[in-house]
Short mmCIF file of C-alpha atoms in Angstrom, two decimals:
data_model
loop_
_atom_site.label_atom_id
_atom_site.label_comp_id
_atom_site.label_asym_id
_atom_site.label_seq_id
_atom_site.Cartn_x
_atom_site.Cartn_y
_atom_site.Cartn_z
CA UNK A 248 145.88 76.11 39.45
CA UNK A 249 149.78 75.17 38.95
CA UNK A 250 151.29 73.32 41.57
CA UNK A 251 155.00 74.58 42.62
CA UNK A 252 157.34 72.46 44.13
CA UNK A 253 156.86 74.61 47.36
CA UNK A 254 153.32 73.28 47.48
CA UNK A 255 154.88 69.98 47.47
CA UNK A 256 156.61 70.14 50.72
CA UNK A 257 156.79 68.48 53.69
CA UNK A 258 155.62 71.32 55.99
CA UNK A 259 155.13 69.78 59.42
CA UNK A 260 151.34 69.87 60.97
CA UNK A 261 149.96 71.15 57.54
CA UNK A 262 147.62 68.04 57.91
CA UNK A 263 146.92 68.27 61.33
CA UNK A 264 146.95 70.32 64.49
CA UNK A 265 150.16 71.80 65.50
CA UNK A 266 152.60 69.23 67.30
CA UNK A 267 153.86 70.32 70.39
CA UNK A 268 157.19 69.51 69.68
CA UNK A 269 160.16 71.64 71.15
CA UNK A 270 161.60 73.46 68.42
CA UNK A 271 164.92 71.81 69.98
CA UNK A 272 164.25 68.41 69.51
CA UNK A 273 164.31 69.00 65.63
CA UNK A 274 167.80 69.76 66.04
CA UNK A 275 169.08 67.70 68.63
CA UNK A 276 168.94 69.83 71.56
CA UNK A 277 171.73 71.62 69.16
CA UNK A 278 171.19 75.74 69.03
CA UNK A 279 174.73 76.25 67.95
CA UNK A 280 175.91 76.07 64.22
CA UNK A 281 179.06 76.59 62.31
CA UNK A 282 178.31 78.83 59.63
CA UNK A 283 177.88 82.86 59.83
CA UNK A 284 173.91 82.55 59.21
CA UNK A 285 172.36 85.47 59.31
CA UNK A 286 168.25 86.27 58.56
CA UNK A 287 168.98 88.00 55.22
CA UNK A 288 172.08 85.81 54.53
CA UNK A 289 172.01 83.83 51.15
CA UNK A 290 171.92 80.20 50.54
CA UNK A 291 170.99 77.63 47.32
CA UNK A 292 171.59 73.88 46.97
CA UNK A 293 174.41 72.50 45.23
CA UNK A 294 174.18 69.78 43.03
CA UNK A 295 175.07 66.92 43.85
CA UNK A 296 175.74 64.02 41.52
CA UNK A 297 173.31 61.32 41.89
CA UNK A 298 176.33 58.72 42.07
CA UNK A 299 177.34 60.27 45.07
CA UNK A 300 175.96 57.99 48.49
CA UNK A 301 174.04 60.16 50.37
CA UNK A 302 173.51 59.51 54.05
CA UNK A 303 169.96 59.17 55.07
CA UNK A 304 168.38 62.32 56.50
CA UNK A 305 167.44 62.18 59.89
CA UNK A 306 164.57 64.01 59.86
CA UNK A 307 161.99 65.25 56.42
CA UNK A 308 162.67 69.01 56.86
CA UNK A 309 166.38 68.70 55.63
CA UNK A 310 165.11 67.72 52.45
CA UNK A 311 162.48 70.07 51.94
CA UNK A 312 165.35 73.19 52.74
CA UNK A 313 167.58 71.68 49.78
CA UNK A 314 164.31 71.22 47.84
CA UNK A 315 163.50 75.02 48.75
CA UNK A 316 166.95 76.13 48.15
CA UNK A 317 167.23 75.04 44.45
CA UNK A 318 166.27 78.37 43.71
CA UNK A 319 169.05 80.60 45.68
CA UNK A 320 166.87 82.08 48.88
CA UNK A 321 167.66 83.71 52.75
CA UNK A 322 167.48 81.92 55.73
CA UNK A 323 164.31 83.84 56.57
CA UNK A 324 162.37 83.01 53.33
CA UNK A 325 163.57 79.27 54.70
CA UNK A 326 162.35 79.25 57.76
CA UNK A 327 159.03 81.16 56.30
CA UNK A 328 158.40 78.87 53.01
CA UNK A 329 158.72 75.66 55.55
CA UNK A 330 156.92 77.01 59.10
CA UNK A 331 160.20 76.23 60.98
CA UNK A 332 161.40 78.44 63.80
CA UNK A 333 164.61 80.22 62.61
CA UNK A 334 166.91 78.76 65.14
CA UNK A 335 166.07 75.32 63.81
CA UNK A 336 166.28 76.29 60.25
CA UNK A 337 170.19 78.02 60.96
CA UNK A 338 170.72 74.72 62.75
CA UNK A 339 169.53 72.48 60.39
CA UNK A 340 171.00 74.67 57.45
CA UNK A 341 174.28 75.01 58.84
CA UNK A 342 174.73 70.78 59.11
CA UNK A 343 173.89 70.61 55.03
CA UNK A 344 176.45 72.97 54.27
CA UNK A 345 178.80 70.96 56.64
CA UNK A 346 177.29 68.22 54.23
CA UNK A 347 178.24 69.70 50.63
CA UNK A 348 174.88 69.92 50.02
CA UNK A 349 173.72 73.36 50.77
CA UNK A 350 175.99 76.63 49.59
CA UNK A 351 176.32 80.25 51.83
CA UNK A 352 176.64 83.41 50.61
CA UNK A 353 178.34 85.72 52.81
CA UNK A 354 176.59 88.80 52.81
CA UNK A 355 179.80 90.86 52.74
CA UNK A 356 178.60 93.50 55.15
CA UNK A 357 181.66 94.01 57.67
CA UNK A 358 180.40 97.03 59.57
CA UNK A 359 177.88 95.06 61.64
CA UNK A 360 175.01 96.90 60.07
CA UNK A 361 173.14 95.48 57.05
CA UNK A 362 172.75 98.12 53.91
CA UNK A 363 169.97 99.47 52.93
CA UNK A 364 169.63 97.59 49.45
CA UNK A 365 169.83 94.49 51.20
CA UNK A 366 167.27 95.20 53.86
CA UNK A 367 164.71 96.25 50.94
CA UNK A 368 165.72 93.31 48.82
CA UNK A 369 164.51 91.05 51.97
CA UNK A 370 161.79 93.00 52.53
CA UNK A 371 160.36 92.69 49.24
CA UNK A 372 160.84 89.04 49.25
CA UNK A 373 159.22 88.74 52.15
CA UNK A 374 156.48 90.97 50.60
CA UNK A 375 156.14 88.75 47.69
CA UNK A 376 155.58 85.31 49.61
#
């Protein structure tokens, strides 16, 4: 069986029971963000040069979403591939495109209402993991 680098993730409690950690202490008590993140919105990493200093990340899961996002993927595939609550992954998703690290798509949808296309595009990737 090929490994992916999905299966390579830090997913928390994979090894182990379920922590009973607040889903707000991954972020800091934070459940605001600055970026429009929506479920089906868009994001992918950016590269960044590896003579770039990087601060240290504060906790494993912001690595694993840049790791995850190398291939261009929604906030809800995030939060699904990685067994994070949504809030937290909008949270933690918003700070690495504060960062440089992490890119959004806007979804370009200004009538409040998602398309149809989209909604079956999301649906099918959600179908397919």
């Amino acid at each position: 069986m090929r490994r992916t680098a999905a299966d390579r993730l830090p997913i928390r409690g994979a090894d182990r029971r379920p922590a009973r950690v607040r889903p707000y202490s991954l972020t800091g008590g934070r459940t605001r963000f600055t970026q429009v993140l929506n479920v089906e919105t868009f994001v992918a990493a950016l590269d960044t040069k590896a003579s770039e200093p990087q601060k240290p990340d504060r906790m494993p899961e912001m690595p694993a979403i840049v790791e995850v996002c190398r291939r261009m993927r929604t906030i809800a595939e995030i939060a699904a591939l990685l067994k994070l609550p949504l809030g937290v992954v909008r949270v933690l998703v918003s700070d690495l495109a504060d960062q440089g690290r992490i890119r959004v798509y806007a979804t370009g949808n200004g009538s409040g209402r998602p398309e149809r296309a989209l909604l079956e595009r999301v649906l099918g990737g959600l179908r397919r993991l």
